[in-house]
XYZ file of N, CA and C in Angstrom:
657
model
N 31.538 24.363 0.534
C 31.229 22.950 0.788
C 32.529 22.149 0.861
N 32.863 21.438 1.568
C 33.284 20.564 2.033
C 33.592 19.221 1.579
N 35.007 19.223 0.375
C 35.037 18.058 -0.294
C 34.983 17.052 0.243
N 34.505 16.241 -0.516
C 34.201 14.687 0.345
C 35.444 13.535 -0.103
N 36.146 13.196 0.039
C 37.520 12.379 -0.876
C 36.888 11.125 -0.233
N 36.295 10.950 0.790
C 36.312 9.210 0.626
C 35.655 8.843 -0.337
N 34.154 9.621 -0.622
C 33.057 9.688 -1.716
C 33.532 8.948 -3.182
N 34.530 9.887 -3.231
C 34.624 9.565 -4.610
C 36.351 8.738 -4.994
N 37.038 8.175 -3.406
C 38.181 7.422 -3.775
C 36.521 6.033 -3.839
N 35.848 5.987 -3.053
C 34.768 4.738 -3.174
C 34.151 4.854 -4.379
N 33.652 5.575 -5.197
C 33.557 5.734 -6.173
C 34.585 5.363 -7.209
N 35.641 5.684 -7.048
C 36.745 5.402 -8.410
C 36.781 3.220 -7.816
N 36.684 2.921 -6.550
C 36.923 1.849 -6.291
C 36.199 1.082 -6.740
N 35.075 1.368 -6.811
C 33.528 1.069 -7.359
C 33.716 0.177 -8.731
N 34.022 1.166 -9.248
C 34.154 0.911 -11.236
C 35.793 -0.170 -11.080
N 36.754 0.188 -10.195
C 37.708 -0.389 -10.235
C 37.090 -2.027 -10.347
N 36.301 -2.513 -8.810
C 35.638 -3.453 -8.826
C 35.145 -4.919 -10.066
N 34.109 -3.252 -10.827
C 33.578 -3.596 -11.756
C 34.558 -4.482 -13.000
N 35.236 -3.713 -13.159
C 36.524 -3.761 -14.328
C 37.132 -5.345 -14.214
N 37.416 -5.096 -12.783
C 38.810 -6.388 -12.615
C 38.020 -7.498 -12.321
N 36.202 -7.436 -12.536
C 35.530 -8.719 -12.445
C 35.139 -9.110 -13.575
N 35.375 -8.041 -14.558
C 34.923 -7.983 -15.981
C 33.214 -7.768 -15.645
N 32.947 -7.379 -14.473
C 31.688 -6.722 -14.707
C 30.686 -7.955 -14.210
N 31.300 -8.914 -13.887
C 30.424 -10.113 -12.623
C 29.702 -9.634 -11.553
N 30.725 -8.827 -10.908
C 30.133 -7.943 -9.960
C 29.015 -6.921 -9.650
N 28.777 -6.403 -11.058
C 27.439 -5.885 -10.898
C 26.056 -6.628 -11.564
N 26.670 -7.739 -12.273
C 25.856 -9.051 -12.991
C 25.446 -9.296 -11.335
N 26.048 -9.831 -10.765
C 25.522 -10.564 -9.413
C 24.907 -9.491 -8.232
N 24.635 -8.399 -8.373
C 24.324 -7.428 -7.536
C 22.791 -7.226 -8.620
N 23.289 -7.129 -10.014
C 21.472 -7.113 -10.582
C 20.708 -7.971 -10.473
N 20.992 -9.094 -10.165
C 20.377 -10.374 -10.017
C 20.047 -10.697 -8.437
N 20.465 -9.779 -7.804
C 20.657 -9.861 -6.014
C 18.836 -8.884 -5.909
N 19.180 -7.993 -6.682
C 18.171 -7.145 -6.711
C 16.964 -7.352 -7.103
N 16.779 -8.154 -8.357
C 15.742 -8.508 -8.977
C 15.068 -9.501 -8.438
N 15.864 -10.490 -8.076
C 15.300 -11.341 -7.031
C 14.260 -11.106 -5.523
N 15.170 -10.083 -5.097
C 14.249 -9.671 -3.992
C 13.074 -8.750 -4.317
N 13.593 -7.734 -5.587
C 12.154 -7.493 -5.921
C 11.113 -7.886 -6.290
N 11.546 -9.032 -7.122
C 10.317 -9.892 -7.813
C 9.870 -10.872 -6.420
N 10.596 -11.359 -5.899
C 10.178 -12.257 -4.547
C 9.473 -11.698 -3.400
N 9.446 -10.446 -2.854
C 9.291 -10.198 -1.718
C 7.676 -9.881 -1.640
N 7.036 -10.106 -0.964
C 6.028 -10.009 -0.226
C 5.171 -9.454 0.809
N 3.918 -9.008 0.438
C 3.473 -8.630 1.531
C 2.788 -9.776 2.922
N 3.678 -9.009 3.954
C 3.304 -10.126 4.951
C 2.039 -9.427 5.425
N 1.058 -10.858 5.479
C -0.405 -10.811 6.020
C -0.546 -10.986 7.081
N -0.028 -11.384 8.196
C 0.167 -11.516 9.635
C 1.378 -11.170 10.210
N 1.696 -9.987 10.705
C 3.048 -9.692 11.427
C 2.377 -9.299 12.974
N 3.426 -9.453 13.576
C 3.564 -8.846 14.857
C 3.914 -7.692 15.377
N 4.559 -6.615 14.428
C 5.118 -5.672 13.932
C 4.787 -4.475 14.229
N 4.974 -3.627 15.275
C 3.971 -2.438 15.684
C 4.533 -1.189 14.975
N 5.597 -1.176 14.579
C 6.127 -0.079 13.897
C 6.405 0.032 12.842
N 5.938 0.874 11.835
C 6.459 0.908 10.365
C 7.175 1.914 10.055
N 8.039 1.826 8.853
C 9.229 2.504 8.259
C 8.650 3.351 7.086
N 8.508 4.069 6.480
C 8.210 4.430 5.347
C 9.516 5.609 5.031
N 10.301 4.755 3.405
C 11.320 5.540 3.007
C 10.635 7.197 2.269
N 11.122 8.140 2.827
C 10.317 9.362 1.549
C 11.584 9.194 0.312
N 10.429 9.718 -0.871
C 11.189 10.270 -2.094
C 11.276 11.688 -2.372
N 12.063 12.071 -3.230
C 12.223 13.155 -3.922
C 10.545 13.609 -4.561
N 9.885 14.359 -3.707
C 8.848 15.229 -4.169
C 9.015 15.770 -5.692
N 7.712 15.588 -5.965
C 7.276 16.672 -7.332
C 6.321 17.623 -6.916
N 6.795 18.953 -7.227
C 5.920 20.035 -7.074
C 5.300 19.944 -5.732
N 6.254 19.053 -4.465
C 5.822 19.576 -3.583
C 4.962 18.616 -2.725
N 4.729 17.387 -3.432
C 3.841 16.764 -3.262
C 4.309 15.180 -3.844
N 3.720 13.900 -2.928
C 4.381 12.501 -3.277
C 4.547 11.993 -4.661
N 5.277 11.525 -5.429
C 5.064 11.135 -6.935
C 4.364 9.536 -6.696
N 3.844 9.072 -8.128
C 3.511 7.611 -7.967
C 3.655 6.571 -6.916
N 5.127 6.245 -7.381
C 5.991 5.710 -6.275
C 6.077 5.801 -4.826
N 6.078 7.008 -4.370
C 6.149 7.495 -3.079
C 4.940 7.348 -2.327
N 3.937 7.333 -2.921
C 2.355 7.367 -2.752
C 2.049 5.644 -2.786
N 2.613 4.585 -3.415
C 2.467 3.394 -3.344
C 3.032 3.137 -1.339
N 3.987 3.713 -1.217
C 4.507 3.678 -0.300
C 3.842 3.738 0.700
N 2.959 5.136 0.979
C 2.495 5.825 1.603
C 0.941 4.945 1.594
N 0.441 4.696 0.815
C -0.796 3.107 0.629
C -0.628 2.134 1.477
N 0.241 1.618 1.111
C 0.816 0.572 1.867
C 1.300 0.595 3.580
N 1.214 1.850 3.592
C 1.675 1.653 5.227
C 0.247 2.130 5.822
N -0.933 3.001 4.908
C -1.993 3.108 5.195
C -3.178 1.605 5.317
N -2.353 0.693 4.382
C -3.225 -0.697 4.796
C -2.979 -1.479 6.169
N -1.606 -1.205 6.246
C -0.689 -1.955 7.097
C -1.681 -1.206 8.552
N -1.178 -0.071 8.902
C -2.084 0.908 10.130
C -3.488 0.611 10.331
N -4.319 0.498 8.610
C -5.696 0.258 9.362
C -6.400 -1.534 9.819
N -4.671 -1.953 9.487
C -4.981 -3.560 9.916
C -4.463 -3.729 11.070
N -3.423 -3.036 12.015
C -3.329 -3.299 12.585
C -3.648 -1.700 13.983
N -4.213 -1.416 14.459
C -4.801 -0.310 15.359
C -3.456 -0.499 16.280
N -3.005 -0.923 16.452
C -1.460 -0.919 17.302
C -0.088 -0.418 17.294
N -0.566 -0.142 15.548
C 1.036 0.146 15.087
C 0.964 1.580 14.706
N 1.937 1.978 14.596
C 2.864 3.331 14.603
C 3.270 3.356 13.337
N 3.998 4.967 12.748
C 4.237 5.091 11.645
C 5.222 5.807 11.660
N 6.998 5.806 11.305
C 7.945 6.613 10.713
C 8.056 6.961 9.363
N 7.512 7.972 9.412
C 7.951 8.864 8.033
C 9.079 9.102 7.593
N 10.550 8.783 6.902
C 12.049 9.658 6.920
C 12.171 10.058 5.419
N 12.601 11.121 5.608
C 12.787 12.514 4.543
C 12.584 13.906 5.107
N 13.944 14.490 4.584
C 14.109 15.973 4.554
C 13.574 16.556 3.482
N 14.115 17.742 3.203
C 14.124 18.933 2.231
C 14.808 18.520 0.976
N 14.798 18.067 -0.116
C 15.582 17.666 -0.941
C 14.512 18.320 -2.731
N 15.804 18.575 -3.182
C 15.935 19.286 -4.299
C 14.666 20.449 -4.579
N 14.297 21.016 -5.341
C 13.670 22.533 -4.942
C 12.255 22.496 -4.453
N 11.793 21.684 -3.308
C 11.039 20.935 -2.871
C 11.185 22.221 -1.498
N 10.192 23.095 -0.983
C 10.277 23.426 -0.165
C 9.620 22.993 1.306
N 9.204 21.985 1.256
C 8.717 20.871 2.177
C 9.621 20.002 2.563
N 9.062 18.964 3.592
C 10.003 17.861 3.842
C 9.801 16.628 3.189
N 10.144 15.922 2.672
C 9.795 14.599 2.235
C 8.425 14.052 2.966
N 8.906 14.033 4.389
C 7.654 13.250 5.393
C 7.069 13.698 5.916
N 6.721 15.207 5.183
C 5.476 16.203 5.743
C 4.606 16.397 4.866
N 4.979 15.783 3.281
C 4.381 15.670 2.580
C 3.900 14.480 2.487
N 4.522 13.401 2.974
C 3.715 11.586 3.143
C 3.091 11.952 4.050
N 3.636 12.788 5.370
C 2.452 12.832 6.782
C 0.730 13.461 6.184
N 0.727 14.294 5.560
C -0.115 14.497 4.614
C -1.038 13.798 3.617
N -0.644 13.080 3.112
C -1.134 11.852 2.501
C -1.641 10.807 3.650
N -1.448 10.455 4.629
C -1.658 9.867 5.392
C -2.981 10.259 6.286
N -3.178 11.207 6.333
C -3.669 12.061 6.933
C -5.062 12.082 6.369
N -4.990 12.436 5.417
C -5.934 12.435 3.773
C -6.142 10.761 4.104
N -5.805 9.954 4.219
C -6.097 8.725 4.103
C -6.669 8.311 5.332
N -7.067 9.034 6.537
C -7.630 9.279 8.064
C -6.985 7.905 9.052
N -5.535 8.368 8.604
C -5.004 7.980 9.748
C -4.567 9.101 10.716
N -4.818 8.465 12.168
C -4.615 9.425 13.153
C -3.229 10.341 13.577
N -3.399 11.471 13.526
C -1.941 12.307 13.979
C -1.038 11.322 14.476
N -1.785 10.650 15.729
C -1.029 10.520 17.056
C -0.050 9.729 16.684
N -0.339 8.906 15.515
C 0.408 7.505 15.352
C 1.462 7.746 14.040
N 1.694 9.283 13.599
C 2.613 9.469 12.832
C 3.661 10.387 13.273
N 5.290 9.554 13.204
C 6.341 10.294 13.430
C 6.882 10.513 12.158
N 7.932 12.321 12.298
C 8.476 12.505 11.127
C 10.129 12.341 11.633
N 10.656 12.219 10.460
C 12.418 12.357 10.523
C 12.732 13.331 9.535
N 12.814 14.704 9.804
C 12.380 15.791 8.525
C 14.487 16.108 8.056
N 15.179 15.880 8.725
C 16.623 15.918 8.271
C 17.568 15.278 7.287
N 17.335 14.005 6.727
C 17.688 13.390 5.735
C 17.554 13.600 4.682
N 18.209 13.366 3.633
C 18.148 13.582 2.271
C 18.912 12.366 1.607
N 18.495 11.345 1.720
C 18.884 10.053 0.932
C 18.752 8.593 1.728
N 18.788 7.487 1.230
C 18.251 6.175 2.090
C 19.604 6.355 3.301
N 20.307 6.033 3.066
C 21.597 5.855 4.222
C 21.623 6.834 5.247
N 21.058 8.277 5.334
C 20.579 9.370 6.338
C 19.104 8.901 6.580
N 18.544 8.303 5.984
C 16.912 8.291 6.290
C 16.939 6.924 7.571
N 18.181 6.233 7.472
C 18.047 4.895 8.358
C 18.916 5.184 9.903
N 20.027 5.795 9.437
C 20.528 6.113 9.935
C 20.326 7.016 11.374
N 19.730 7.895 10.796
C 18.438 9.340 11.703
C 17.650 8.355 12.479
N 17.308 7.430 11.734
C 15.982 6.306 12.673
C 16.405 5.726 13.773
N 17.617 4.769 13.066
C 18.177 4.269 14.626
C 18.365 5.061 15.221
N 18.999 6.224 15.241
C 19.121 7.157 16.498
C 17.807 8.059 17.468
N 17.102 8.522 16.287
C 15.548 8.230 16.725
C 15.039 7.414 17.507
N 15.191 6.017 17.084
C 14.970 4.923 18.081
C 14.924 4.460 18.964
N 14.274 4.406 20.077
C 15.073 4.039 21.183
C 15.035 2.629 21.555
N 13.670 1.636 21.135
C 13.561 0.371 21.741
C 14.791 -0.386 20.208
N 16.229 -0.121 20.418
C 16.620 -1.107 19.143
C 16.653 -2.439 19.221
N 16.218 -3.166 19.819
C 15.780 -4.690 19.100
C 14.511 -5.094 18.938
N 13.500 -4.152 18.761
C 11.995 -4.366 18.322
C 12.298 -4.358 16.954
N 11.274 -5.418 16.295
C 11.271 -5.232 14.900
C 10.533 -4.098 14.138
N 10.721 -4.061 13.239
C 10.261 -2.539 12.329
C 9.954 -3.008 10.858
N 8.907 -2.952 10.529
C 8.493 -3.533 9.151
C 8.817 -1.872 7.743
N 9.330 -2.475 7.182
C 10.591 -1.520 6.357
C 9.768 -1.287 4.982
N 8.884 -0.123 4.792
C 7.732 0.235 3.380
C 8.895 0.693 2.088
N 8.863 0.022 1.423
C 9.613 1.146 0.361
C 9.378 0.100 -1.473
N 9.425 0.814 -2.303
C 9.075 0.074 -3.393
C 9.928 -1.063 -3.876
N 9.431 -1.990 -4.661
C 10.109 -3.357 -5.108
C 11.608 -3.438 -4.891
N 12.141 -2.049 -5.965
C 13.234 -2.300 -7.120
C 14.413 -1.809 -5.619
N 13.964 -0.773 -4.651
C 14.477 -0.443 -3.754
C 14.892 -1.132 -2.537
N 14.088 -2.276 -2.396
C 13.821 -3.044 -1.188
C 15.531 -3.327 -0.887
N 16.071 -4.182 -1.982
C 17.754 -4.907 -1.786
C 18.985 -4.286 -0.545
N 18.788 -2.890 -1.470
C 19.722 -1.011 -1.056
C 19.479 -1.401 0.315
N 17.774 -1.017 0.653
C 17.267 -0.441 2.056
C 17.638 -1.783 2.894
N 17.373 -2.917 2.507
C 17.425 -3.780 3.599
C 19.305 -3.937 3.612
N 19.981 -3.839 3.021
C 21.005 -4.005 3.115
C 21.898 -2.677 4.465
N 21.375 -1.616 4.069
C 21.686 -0.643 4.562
C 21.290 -0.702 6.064
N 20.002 -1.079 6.192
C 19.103 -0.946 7.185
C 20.209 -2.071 8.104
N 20.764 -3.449 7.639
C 21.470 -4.061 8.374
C 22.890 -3.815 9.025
N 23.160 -2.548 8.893
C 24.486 -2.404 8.779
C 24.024 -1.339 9.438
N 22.976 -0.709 10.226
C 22.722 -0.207 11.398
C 21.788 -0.789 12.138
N 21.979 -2.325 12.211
C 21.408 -3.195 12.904
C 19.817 -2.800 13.587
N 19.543 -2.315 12.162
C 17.882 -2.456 12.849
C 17.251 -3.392 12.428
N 16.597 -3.524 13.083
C 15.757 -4.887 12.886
C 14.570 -5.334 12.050
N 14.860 -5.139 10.959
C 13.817 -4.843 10.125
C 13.074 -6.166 9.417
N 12.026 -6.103 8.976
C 11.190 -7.194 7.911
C 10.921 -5.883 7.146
N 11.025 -6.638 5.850
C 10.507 -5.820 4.080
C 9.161 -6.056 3.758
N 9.199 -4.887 3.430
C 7.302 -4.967 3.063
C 7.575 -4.365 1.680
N 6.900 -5.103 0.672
C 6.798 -4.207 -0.643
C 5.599 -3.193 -0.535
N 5.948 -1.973 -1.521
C 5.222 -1.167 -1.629
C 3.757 -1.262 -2.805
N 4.561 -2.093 -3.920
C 3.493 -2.589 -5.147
C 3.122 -4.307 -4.712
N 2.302 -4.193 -5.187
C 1.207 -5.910 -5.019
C 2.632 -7.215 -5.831
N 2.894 -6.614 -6.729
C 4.196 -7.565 -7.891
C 4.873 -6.416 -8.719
N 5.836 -7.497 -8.847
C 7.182 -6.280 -10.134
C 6.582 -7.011 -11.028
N 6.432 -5.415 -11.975
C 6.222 -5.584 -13.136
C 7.584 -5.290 -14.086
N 7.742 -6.293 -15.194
C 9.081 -6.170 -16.272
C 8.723 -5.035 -17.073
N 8.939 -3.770 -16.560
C 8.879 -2.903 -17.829
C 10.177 -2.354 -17.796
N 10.425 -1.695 -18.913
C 11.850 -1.080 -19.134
C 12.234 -0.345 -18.077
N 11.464 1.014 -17.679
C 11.491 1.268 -16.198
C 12.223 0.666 -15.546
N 11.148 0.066 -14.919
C 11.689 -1.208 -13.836
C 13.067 -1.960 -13.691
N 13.579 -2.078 -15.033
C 14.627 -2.476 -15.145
C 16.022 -2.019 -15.244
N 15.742 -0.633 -15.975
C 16.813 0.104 -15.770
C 16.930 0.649 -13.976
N 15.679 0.481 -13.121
C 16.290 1.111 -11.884
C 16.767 -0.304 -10.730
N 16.110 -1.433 -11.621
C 17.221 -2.154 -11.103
C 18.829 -2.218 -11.177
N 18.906 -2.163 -12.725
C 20.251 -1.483 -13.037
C 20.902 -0.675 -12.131
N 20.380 0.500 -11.613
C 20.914 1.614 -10.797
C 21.052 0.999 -9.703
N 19.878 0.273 -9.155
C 20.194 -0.227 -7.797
C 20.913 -1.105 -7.997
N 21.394 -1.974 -8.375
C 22.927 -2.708 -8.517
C 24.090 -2.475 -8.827
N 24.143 -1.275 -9.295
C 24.984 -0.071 -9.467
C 25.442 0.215 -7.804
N 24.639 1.114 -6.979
C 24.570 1.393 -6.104
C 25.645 0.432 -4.704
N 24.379 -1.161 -4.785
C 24.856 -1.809 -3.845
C 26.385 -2.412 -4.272
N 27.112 -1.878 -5.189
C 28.289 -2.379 -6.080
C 29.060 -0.920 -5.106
N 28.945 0.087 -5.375
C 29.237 1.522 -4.950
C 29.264 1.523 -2.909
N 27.878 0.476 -2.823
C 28.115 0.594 -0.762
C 29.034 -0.335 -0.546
N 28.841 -1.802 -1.273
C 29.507 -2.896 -0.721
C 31.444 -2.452 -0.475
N 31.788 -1.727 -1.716
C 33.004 -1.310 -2.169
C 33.144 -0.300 -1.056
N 32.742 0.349 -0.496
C 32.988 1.523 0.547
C 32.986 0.401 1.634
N 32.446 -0.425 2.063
C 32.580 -0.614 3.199
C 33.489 -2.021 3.378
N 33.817 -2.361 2.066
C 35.001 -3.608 2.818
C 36.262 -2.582 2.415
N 36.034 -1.704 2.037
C 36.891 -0.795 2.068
C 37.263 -0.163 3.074
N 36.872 0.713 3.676
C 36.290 1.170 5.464
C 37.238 -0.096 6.408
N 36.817 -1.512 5.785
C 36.974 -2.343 6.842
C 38.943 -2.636 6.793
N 39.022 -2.914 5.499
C 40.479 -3.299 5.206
C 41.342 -1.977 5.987
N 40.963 -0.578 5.740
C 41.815 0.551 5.570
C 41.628 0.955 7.443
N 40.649 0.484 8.148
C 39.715 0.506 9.359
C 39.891 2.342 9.018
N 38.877 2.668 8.473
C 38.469 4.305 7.499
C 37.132 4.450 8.687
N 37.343 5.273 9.532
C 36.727 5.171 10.764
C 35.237 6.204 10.264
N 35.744 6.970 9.533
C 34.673 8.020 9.325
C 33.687 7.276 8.162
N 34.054 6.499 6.953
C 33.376 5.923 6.329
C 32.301 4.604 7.072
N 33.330 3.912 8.251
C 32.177 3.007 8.987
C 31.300 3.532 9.581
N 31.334 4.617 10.533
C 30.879 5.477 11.148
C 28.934 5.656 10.215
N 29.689 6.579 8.872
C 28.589 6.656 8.374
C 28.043 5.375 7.919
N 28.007 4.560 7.493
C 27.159 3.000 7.099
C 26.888 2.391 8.397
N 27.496 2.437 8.800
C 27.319 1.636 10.167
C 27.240 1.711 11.685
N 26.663 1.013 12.602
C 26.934 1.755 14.122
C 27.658 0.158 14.947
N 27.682 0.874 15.707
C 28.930 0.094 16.657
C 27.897 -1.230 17.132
């Protein structure tokens, strides 16, 4: 395998960040997060013919909680609107011998939505390959795309999702965030995270690190 050095000079930059803000920086990235999770909404009237659904890391093979809120939600979205379409994205990830979105295509399925109207993206293994694969997948890119993925996640994905200029609206996956410890520590992570992309990519930009824009971003 194939060391990765930008990975982890963005990584050491990351915490550098953190340090020399005394730690503001990920104060204002948890609060970036929580906000949009606790705020965001399901829209009741879109125009929206295509939906996004992020996959997770399978258990035993099959959607966990979470992933299955997901997978609900784009099943309400489809039987409200007979027009719209469905992207599944997820690979093969951790001892999961399935794909992420062959196991949501499944669930979906079970939920009698029609074949015709479900696409998979079976190559990815994380949000930034799962968006990434899409736009290129894609072909109409300035149609909008309504973006399924749970509360605490929404911030990451829509952030990411902009920085390969797709055109997305957020759809939560749960009805409201609930404050449980849970919940909060993966906000934690996800502000962690968008502390870890933001730092790679004004990084990328200062150093013009062609292979790091490359991956976050398209031309």
């Amino acid at each position: 395998m194939k060391f990765d050095y930008d990975r982890y000079i963005v990584l050491f930059l990351s915490f550098v960040v953190i340090v020399l803000t005394v730690g503001i920086s990920l104060v204002v990235s948890f609060f970036y997060v929580l906000t949009i999770a606790r705020n965001s909404e399901y829209p009741v009237s879109t125009a929206v013919n295509v939906l996004l659904v992020l996959g997770k890391k399978l258990d035993n093979n099959s959607p966990d909680d979470e992933y299955n809120h997901r997978l609900n939600r784009a099943a309400q979205v489809l039987k409200n609107n007979l027009a719209c379409s469905v992207y599944i994205l997820g690979g093969v990830t951790s001892s999961a011998s399935i794909a992420e979105s062959e196991a949501g295509k499944k669930v979906l399925l079970d939920l009698e939505i029609d074949n015709n109207r479900i696409f998979l993206e079976k190559d990815s293994v994380h949000t930034l390959e799962n968006l990434k694969n899409f736009y290129c997948l894609f072909n109409d890119k300035s149609q909008k795309v309504l973006l399924i993925t749970n509360r605490y996640h929404l911030a990451r994905s829509r952030m990411m999702a902009n920085g390969f200029k797709i055109n997305t609206l957020s759809c939560p996956a749960e009805n409201s965030f609930k404050y449980t410890p849970t919940n909060i520590g993966k906000i934690m992570i996800e502000a962690f995270y968008i502390n870890f992309y933001l730092s790679g990519k004004y990084w990328a930009m200062l150093t013009n690190n062609g292979k790091i824009i490359n991956r976050i971003s398209t031309p």
